[in-house]
Amino acid sequence: MSLKQSGNLIIGQSGGATAVINASLVGAVEAALADQRIGNIYGMHHGIEGLLKEDIIDLSNQPNSVWSQLLHTPSAALGSCRYKLQEHDLEHTIEILRRYDIRYMLYIGGNDSADTAHRLAQAAQQANYELWIISVPKTIDNDLPFTDHCPGYGSAARFLAQATQDSTMNTLSIPWHYPVKVIETMGRDAGWLTASAALGKRSADEAPHILLLPEQPFQEANFLTQVEAIYKRLGYVIVVAAEAIRDEKGQALGSAGQAGVDAFHHPLLSGAAQYLVELVKRELKIRARFDKPGDLQRMSSAHISIPDRDEAYLAGKMGVQALLAGESDKMITLVREDQPAYHCTTGLADLSKVANVQRLMPDEYLTEDKTMVTQAFYEYALPLIGEPLVHHTQLEMTRIRR
């Protein structure tokens, strides 16, 4: 397409909200307000599902103070959705866009949102409607291809790394009470988030001791052997497991707790941590418990990574600039520069190559047994979480004897 006319812009947020998704919204709105080629700025209330209902918000006349405050506000200010466009929705969506003279669209989301944006770009082209669509990446799963990392991941990784250290301190205070602890993380098919729990680990004996990633089939006998060996050596074991880990037959652990599927047919899982706890208690006769941070790992405003927030803002801003440059059917990417100090710029990737594609943890980031991360992962992930984590101090247990 060639850029022939000005028009209105609409922005949507989709999928699981993060601690910094609103920073992308702020970056986009502030860039749009500064350019006269964009008329009105609209927001989809609850993503594409809201647009189909013509539930549209005016973003052009918000109080100026809103944007500086939203920059630090977790969750999706516009409201999110998990709606898969049906074939009959495409024509209806284009009709709505025509009616509101919307020529530019930004959709902030992950894999499934990229699919939505790609299908709308194709539908607009088939309908001979001049529409420019850019996808702005967002996912704590960090599994989008062609981008070094995804906005949202750094903050969730920071939360989990710190939470693992903090939770371990409770175990250390009374290790015989529940000497085995399982911390369950989000992460549908990729282990990036689970791996981040190790970012506070400074030695082999420090927690976490075992990582269970969804890419690696769970081997019960190996797991029990490993837990027992660590328990005998240290007196306690901290395991971090993805909610979607599967056995060697591809069956999700604790799948009896599966609560159906979402609109994109992804399983809604619950029960992996409980399964592991019951396994340890039954087979090793060791007391065990689990922690499930749940939404906190996506929403903790106290653990927002400053680089993550800044890059989320940049991705939204560059999304608008890409639209105005005539780019469409693309996703903004983060490009790590080869410099001594960590620095990222942005690029573009074709949505046809992004939609419904996942980037899994590469082997170079995992030890040979696939249950811990390597130095290469630390070098990759530590810059993304911002300021150094809090490392806790323990007393020297020098006992007094008479």
Short mmCIF file of C-alpha atoms in Angstrom, two decimals:
data_model
loop_
_atom_site.label_atom_id
_atom_site.label_comp_id
_atom_site.label_asym_id
_atom_site.label_seq_id
_atom_site.Cartn_x
_atom_site.Cartn_y
_atom_site.Cartn_z
CA MET A 1 0.00 0.00 0.00
CA SER A 2 1.05 3.57 -0.55
CA LEU A 3 0.17 6.26 1.96
CA LYS A 4 -2.45 8.46 0.27
CA GLN A 5 -4.51 10.03 3.03
CA SER A 6 -4.72 10.85 6.69
CA GLY A 7 -7.24 9.11 8.88
CA ASN A 8 -8.15 7.99 12.35
CA LEU A 9 -6.18 5.56 14.49
CA ILE A 10 -7.55 2.78 16.67
CA ILE A 11 -5.56 0.88 19.30
CA GLY A 12 -6.42 -2.41 21.02
CA GLN A 13 -4.90 -4.57 23.74
CA SER A 14 -5.33 -8.33 23.71
CA GLY A 15 -4.37 -11.52 25.53
CA GLY A 16 -2.98 -11.78 29.05
CA ALA A 17 -2.27 -8.30 30.41
CA THR A 18 1.19 -7.46 31.77
CA ALA A 19 2.77 -4.96 34.12
CA VAL A 20 3.94 -2.78 31.19
CA ILE A 21 1.35 -3.23 28.42
CA ASN A 22 -0.02 0.24 29.19
CA ALA A 23 3.42 1.72 28.51
CA SER A 24 2.98 0.60 24.88
CA LEU A 25 -0.43 2.28 24.82
CA VAL A 26 1.05 5.51 26.20
CA GLY A 27 3.92 5.45 23.70
CA ALA A 28 1.46 5.00 20.83
CA VAL A 29 -0.98 7.69 21.95
CA GLU A 30 1.73 10.27 22.62
CA ALA A 31 3.28 9.62 19.20
CA ALA A 32 -0.13 9.90 17.52
CA LEU A 33 -1.03 13.13 19.34
CA ALA A 34 2.19 14.67 18.06
CA ASP A 35 1.45 13.99 14.37
CA GLN A 36 -1.16 15.95 12.41
CA ARG A 37 -1.62 13.14 9.88
CA ILE A 38 -3.66 11.27 12.49
CA GLY A 39 -7.13 12.57 13.21
CA ASN A 40 -9.03 11.02 16.07
CA ILE A 41 -7.44 8.40 18.30
CA TYR A 42 -9.78 5.62 19.34
CA GLY A 43 -9.44 2.65 21.66
CA MET A 44 -11.07 -0.76 21.38
CA HIS A 45 -12.74 -1.55 24.69
CA HIS A 46 -11.73 -5.19 25.24
CA GLY A 47 -9.78 -5.65 22.05
CA ILE A 48 -11.17 -6.93 18.78
CA GLU A 49 -14.22 -8.29 20.59
CA GLY A 50 -15.07 -4.75 21.68
CA LEU A 51 -14.52 -3.39 18.17
CA LEU A 52 -17.01 -5.92 16.77
CA LYS A 53 -19.55 -4.55 19.27
CA GLU A 54 -18.56 -0.96 18.37
CA ASP A 55 -17.51 -0.48 21.97
CA ILE A 56 -15.06 2.27 21.12
CA ILE A 57 -13.37 4.78 23.44
CA ASP A 58 -12.19 8.30 22.57
CA LEU A 59 -8.51 8.53 23.51
CA SER A 60 -7.89 11.95 21.94
CA ASN A 61 -9.40 14.04 24.74
CA GLN A 62 -8.18 12.26 27.87
CA PRO A 63 -6.72 14.49 30.63
CA ASN A 64 -2.98 14.92 30.11
CA SER A 65 -2.25 13.50 33.56
CA VAL A 66 -3.74 10.14 32.53
CA TRP A 67 -0.83 9.18 30.29
CA SER A 68 1.96 9.81 32.80
CA GLN A 69 0.03 7.77 35.38
CA LEU A 70 -0.81 4.93 32.99
CA LEU A 71 2.88 4.54 32.24
CA HIS A 72 3.26 3.01 35.72
CA THR A 73 -0.10 1.19 35.87
CA PRO A 74 -0.27 -2.60 35.36
CA SER A 75 -2.97 -4.51 33.45
CA ALA A 76 -4.73 -3.42 30.25
CA ALA A 77 -6.29 0.02 30.61
CA LEU A 78 -8.38 -0.51 27.46
CA GLY A 79 -9.48 -3.95 28.60
CA SER A 80 -8.34 -7.15 26.94
CA CYS A 81 -9.92 -10.20 25.31
CA ARG A 82 -9.13 -13.69 24.04
CA TYR A 83 -11.34 -13.74 20.97
CA LYS A 84 -10.50 -15.58 17.75
CA LEU A 85 -11.89 -13.83 14.69
CA GLN A 86 -14.37 -15.92 12.75
CA GLU A 87 -14.59 -15.69 8.97
CA HIS A 88 -17.88 -13.81 9.13
CA ASP A 89 -16.29 -11.26 11.50
CA LEU A 90 -13.79 -10.02 8.94
CA GLU A 91 -16.24 -8.29 6.63
CA HIS A 92 -18.10 -6.80 9.59
CA THR A 93 -14.86 -5.45 11.07
CA ILE A 94 -13.86 -3.76 7.81
CA GLU A 95 -17.33 -2.22 7.60
CA ILE A 96 -16.92 -0.73 11.10
CA LEU A 97 -13.49 0.63 10.27
CA ARG A 98 -14.86 2.29 7.12
CA ARG A 99 -17.67 3.91 9.07
CA TYR A 100 -15.28 5.49 11.55
CA ASP A 101 -12.73 6.37 8.85
CA ILE A 102 -10.09 4.32 10.66
CA ARG A 103 -7.04 4.00 8.43
CA TYR A 104 -4.50 3.02 11.07
CA MET A 105 -4.62 0.19 13.60
CA LEU A 106 -2.25 -0.88 16.36
CA TYR A 107 -2.91 -4.17 18.09
CA ILE A 108 -0.87 -4.85 21.23
CA GLY A 109 -0.57 -8.54 22.05
CA GLY A 110 1.16 -11.88 21.60
CA ASN A 111 0.99 -14.80 19.15
CA ASP A 112 -2.78 -14.90 18.84
CA SER A 113 -3.05 -11.12 18.54
CA ALA A 114 -0.52 -11.25 15.70
CA ASP A 115 -2.83 -13.73 13.98
CA THR A 116 -5.78 -11.34 14.41
CA ALA A 117 -3.81 -8.39 13.00
CA HIS A 118 -2.54 -10.44 10.04
CA ARG A 119 -6.00 -11.68 9.10
CA LEU A 120 -7.44 -8.15 9.27
CA ALA A 121 -4.64 -6.81 7.08
CA GLN A 122 -5.43 -9.47 4.49
CA ALA A 123 -9.17 -8.83 4.72
CA ALA A 124 -8.68 -5.07 4.19
CA GLN A 125 -6.55 -5.73 1.12
CA GLN A 126 -9.16 -8.07 -0.34
CA ALA A 127 -11.87 -5.49 0.35
CA ASN A 128 -9.74 -2.79 -1.35
CA TYR A 129 -9.82 -0.72 1.84
CA GLU A 130 -6.68 1.26 2.61
CA LEU A 131 -5.80 0.19 6.13
CA TRP A 132 -2.38 0.05 7.78
CA ILE A 133 -2.00 -2.43 10.66
CA ILE A 134 0.97 -2.91 12.96
CA SER A 135 1.26 -5.42 15.79
CA VAL A 136 3.04 -4.33 18.97
CA PRO A 137 4.50 -7.33 20.83
CA LYS A 138 3.46 -8.19 24.37
CA THR A 139 3.84 -11.45 26.26
CA ILE A 140 5.39 -12.62 29.50
CA ASP A 141 5.94 -15.97 27.74
CA ASN A 142 8.69 -14.29 25.66
CA ASP A 143 7.94 -16.70 22.83
CA LEU A 144 7.43 -14.44 19.80
CA PRO A 145 9.87 -15.07 16.93
CA PHE A 146 12.11 -12.47 15.24
CA THR A 147 12.37 -10.27 18.34
CA ASP A 148 15.21 -10.51 20.85
CA HIS A 149 12.63 -10.50 23.65
CA CYS A 150 9.07 -9.35 24.31
CA PRO A 151 7.79 -6.41 26.34
CA GLY A 152 6.28 -7.78 29.54
CA TYR A 153 8.84 -10.54 29.98
CA GLY A 154 11.47 -8.53 31.85
CA SER A 155 9.05 -7.46 34.58
CA ALA A 156 7.53 -10.93 35.01
CA ALA A 157 11.04 -12.42 35.07
CA ARG A 158 12.09 -9.93 37.72
CA PHE A 159 9.07 -10.82 39.85
CA LEU A 160 9.69 -14.56 39.63
CA ALA A 161 13.42 -14.31 40.28
CA GLN A 162 12.83 -12.21 43.40
CA ALA A 163 9.80 -14.23 44.53
CA THR A 164 11.83 -17.45 44.31
CA GLN A 165 14.54 -15.97 46.52
CA ASP A 166 11.98 -14.62 49.02
CA SER A 167 9.97 -17.84 49.19
CA THR A 168 13.16 -19.83 49.70
CA MET A 169 13.89 -17.82 52.85
CA ASN A 170 10.70 -19.16 54.41
CA THR A 171 11.74 -22.73 53.62
CA LEU A 172 15.18 -22.11 55.14
CA SER A 173 13.65 -20.84 58.36
CA ILE A 174 12.04 -24.22 59.12
CA PRO A 175 13.23 -26.72 56.48
CA TRP A 176 11.89 -29.83 58.19
CA HIS A 177 8.34 -28.48 58.04
CA TYR A 178 8.05 -28.59 54.22
CA PRO A 179 11.53 -29.39 52.89
CA VAL A 180 10.38 -29.66 49.26
CA LYS A 181 8.70 -26.66 47.65
CA VAL A 182 7.35 -26.43 44.11
CA ILE A 183 6.77 -22.96 42.62
CA GLU A 184 4.46 -23.07 39.59
CA THR A 185 4.90 -20.49 36.85
CA MET A 186 2.92 -19.50 33.79
CA GLY A 187 4.25 -20.38 30.34
CA ARG A 188 2.18 -22.34 27.83
CA ASP A 189 4.79 -24.04 25.67
CA ALA A 190 8.01 -22.10 26.23
CA GLY A 191 10.16 -22.14 29.36
CA TRP A 192 11.49 -18.57 29.32
CA LEU A 193 9.49 -17.54 32.37
CA THR A 194 10.30 -20.67 34.37
CA ALA A 195 13.99 -20.20 33.56
CA SER A 196 13.88 -16.63 34.88
CA ALA A 197 13.33 -17.95 38.41
CA ALA A 198 17.05 -18.81 38.44
CA LEU A 199 18.22 -15.24 37.82
CA GLY A 200 18.88 -14.73 41.54
CA LYS A 201 20.87 -17.97 41.88
CA ARG A 202 24.58 -17.40 42.54
CA SER A 203 25.86 -20.90 43.29
CA ALA A 204 24.91 -24.54 42.68
CA ASP A 205 23.52 -24.95 46.20
CA GLU A 206 21.32 -21.86 46.07
CA ALA A 207 17.68 -22.07 44.99
CA PRO A 208 16.14 -22.93 42.67
CA HIS A 209 17.62 -26.41 42.38
CA ILE A 210 15.46 -27.87 39.59
CA LEU A 211 13.69 -26.19 36.67
CA LEU A 212 10.96 -28.08 34.83
CA LEU A 213 10.31 -26.49 31.43
CA PRO A 214 7.42 -27.30 29.06
CA GLU A 215 9.83 -28.00 26.18
CA GLN A 216 11.35 -30.93 28.08
CA PRO A 217 9.29 -34.12 28.66
CA PHE A 218 8.92 -34.79 32.39
CA GLN A 219 10.74 -37.95 33.45
CA GLU A 220 9.37 -39.08 36.78
CA ALA A 221 12.22 -41.40 37.81
CA ASN A 222 14.91 -38.82 37.02
CA PHE A 223 13.00 -36.12 38.88
CA LEU A 224 12.60 -38.22 42.03
CA THR A 225 16.27 -39.24 41.97
CA GLN A 226 17.31 -35.61 41.64
CA VAL A 227 15.01 -34.41 44.42
CA GLU A 228 16.19 -37.13 46.79
CA ALA A 229 19.88 -36.41 46.13
CA ILE A 230 19.48 -32.65 46.71
CA TYR A 231 17.41 -33.26 49.84
CA LYS A 232 20.09 -35.53 51.31
CA ARG A 233 22.80 -32.98 50.54
CA LEU A 234 21.06 -29.75 51.56
CA GLY A 235 18.03 -30.72 53.62
CA TYR A 236 15.63 -28.86 51.33
CA VAL A 237 14.76 -28.60 47.63
CA ILE A 238 13.21 -25.74 45.62
CA VAL A 239 11.64 -26.77 42.31
CA VAL A 240 10.25 -24.29 39.77
CA ALA A 241 7.85 -25.85 37.28
CA ALA A 242 5.89 -24.52 34.33
CA GLU A 243 2.15 -25.04 34.57
CA ALA A 244 2.21 -26.79 31.18
CA ILE A 245 4.89 -29.45 31.72
CA ARG A 246 4.03 -32.75 30.06
CA ASP A 247 5.06 -36.35 30.49
CA GLU A 248 6.84 -38.41 27.83
CA LYS A 249 3.49 -39.19 26.20
CA GLY A 250 2.66 -35.50 25.84
CA GLN A 251 0.07 -35.56 28.62
CA ALA A 252 0.02 -32.49 30.85
CA LEU A 253 0.84 -33.22 34.48
CA GLY A 254 -2.24 -32.78 36.58
CA SER A 255 -4.37 -32.65 33.43
CA ALA A 256 -7.30 -33.84 35.50
CA GLY A 257 -7.38 -30.22 36.64
CA GLN A 258 -7.68 -28.89 33.09
CA ALA A 259 -10.43 -26.28 32.90
CA GLY A 260 -11.15 -26.52 29.15
CA VAL A 261 -9.56 -24.50 26.36
CA ASP A 262 -9.54 -20.85 25.36
CA ALA A 263 -10.81 -19.35 22.10
CA PHE A 264 -7.58 -20.35 20.34
CA HIS A 265 -7.86 -23.93 21.65
CA HIS A 266 -4.99 -23.57 24.09
CA PRO A 267 -5.57 -25.76 27.17
CA LEU A 268 -6.36 -23.99 30.44
CA LEU A 269 -4.21 -25.99 32.82
CA SER A 270 -4.13 -26.22 36.57
CA GLY A 271 -2.52 -28.84 38.74
CA ALA A 272 1.13 -29.43 37.75
CA ALA A 273 2.53 -28.22 41.08
CA GLN A 274 0.04 -30.20 43.09
CA TYR A 275 0.83 -33.30 41.04
CA LEU A 276 4.55 -32.92 41.79
CA VAL A 277 3.92 -32.36 45.49
CA GLU A 278 1.78 -35.49 45.74
CA LEU A 279 4.41 -37.45 43.78
CA VAL A 280 7.18 -36.45 46.20
CA LYS A 281 5.08 -37.23 49.25
CA ARG A 282 3.97 -40.60 47.89
CA GLU A 283 7.25 -41.87 46.45
CA LEU A 284 9.88 -40.23 48.68
CA LYS A 285 7.84 -39.84 51.87
CA ILE A 286 9.06 -36.24 52.18
CA ARG A 287 6.76 -33.39 53.16
CA ALA A 288 6.16 -30.97 50.30
CA ARG A 289 4.05 -27.95 49.39
CA PHE A 290 3.59 -25.58 46.46
CA ASP A 291 3.35 -21.85 45.74
CA LYS A 292 1.36 -20.50 42.76
CA PRO A 293 1.97 -16.79 42.14
CA GLY A 294 -0.76 -16.77 39.48
CA ASP A 295 -1.62 -13.33 38.11
CA LEU A 296 0.90 -11.64 40.40
CA GLN A 297 3.72 -12.68 38.07
CA ARG A 298 2.09 -10.67 35.27
CA MET A 299 0.77 -7.75 37.33
CA SER A 300 3.25 -6.80 40.05
CA SER A 301 3.78 -3.04 39.79
CA ALA A 302 6.39 -3.32 42.57
CA HIS A 303 8.60 -5.44 40.31
CA ILE A 304 8.37 -3.51 37.04
CA SER A 305 11.68 -3.60 35.19
CA ILE A 306 12.62 -0.11 34.02
CA PRO A 307 14.19 -1.37 30.75
CA ASP A 308 11.02 -3.42 30.16
CA ARG A 309 8.77 -0.41 30.68
CA ASP A 310 10.96 1.84 28.51
CA GLU A 311 11.03 -0.72 25.70
CA ALA A 312 7.27 -1.26 25.90
CA TYR A 313 6.82 2.49 25.49
CA LEU A 314 9.30 2.52 22.58
CA ALA A 315 7.47 -0.35 20.85
CA GLY A 316 4.18 1.56 20.99
CA LYS A 317 5.80 4.77 19.73
CA MET A 318 7.57 3.00 16.87
CA GLY A 319 4.34 1.22 15.98
CA VAL A 320 2.74 4.59 15.15
CA GLN A 321 5.83 5.73 13.26
CA ALA A 322 5.77 2.53 11.20
CA LEU A 323 2.12 3.13 10.31
CA LEU A 324 2.86 6.67 9.21
CA ALA A 325 5.76 5.40 7.10
CA GLY A 326 3.31 3.23 5.18
CA GLU A 327 4.21 -0.10 6.84
CA SER A 328 1.47 -2.66 7.35
CA ASP A 329 0.98 -6.32 8.26
CA LYS A 330 4.16 -6.14 10.35
CA MET A 331 5.19 -6.55 13.99
CA ILE A 332 7.56 -4.26 15.85
CA THR A 333 10.65 -6.17 17.02
CA LEU A 334 13.27 -5.41 19.66
CA VAL A 335 16.82 -5.63 18.31
CA ARG A 336 19.69 -6.01 20.80
CA GLU A 337 22.65 -3.92 19.74
CA ASP A 338 26.15 -5.39 19.92
CA GLN A 339 27.54 -2.89 22.42
CA PRO A 340 29.33 -3.21 25.77
CA ALA A 341 26.31 -1.70 27.55
CA TYR A 342 22.88 -3.26 26.96
CA HIS A 343 20.86 -1.35 24.37
CA CYS A 344 17.91 -2.12 22.09
CA THR A 345 16.59 -0.57 18.93
CA THR A 346 13.53 -1.66 16.94
CA GLY A 347 12.84 -3.40 13.65
CA LEU A 348 9.94 -4.98 11.76
CA ALA A 349 8.91 -8.57 11.02
CA ASP A 350 6.22 -9.84 8.65
CA LEU A 351 3.11 -10.91 10.53
CA SER A 352 2.69 -13.87 8.17
CA LYS A 353 5.88 -15.28 9.72
CA VAL A 354 4.98 -14.34 13.31
CA ALA A 355 1.35 -15.38 13.70
CA ASN A 356 0.92 -18.65 15.63
CA VAL A 357 4.69 -19.30 15.69
CA GLN A 358 6.49 -19.84 19.01
CA ARG A 359 10.16 -19.38 19.90
CA LEU A 360 11.21 -21.98 22.45
CA MET A 361 14.21 -21.98 24.80
CA PRO A 362 17.37 -22.81 22.82
CA ASP A 363 19.61 -25.64 24.03
CA GLU A 364 22.52 -23.26 24.64
CA TYR A 365 20.58 -21.70 27.51
CA LEU A 366 20.14 -25.04 29.32
CA THR A 367 22.49 -27.44 31.07
CA GLU A 368 22.97 -30.93 29.69
CA ASP A 369 20.20 -32.42 31.85
CA LYS A 370 17.84 -29.53 30.84
CA THR A 371 16.92 -28.76 34.47
CA MET A 372 19.00 -25.58 34.97
CA VAL A 373 20.14 -22.59 32.93
CA THR A 374 23.64 -21.82 31.66
CA GLN A 375 25.75 -18.68 31.86
CA ALA A 376 24.55 -17.79 28.35
CA PHE A 377 21.00 -17.45 29.69
CA TYR A 378 22.15 -15.15 32.50
CA GLU A 379 23.90 -12.95 29.96
CA TYR A 380 20.74 -12.85 27.86
CA ALA A 381 18.16 -12.29 30.60
CA LEU A 382 19.80 -10.27 33.38
CA PRO A 383 19.81 -6.98 31.39
CA LEU A 384 16.06 -7.36 30.84
CA ILE A 385 15.12 -7.29 34.54
CA GLY A 386 16.80 -3.95 35.26
CA GLU A 387 18.30 -3.16 38.66
CA PRO A 388 20.07 -5.97 40.55
CA LEU A 389 17.86 -8.23 42.63
CA VAL A 390 17.85 -8.14 46.42
CA HIS A 391 20.11 -10.90 47.75
CA HIS A 392 19.34 -11.91 51.32
CA THR A 393 21.80 -12.38 54.13
CA GLN A 394 21.93 -15.29 56.54
CA LEU A 395 23.52 -15.54 59.96
CA GLU A 396 26.69 -17.49 60.55
CA MET A 397 25.51 -20.38 62.70
CA THR A 398 28.43 -20.48 65.12
CA ARG A 399 27.17 -22.31 68.17
CA ILE A 400 28.31 -21.44 71.68
CA ARG A 401 29.80 -24.32 73.63
CA ARG A 402 30.74 -24.39 77.34
#
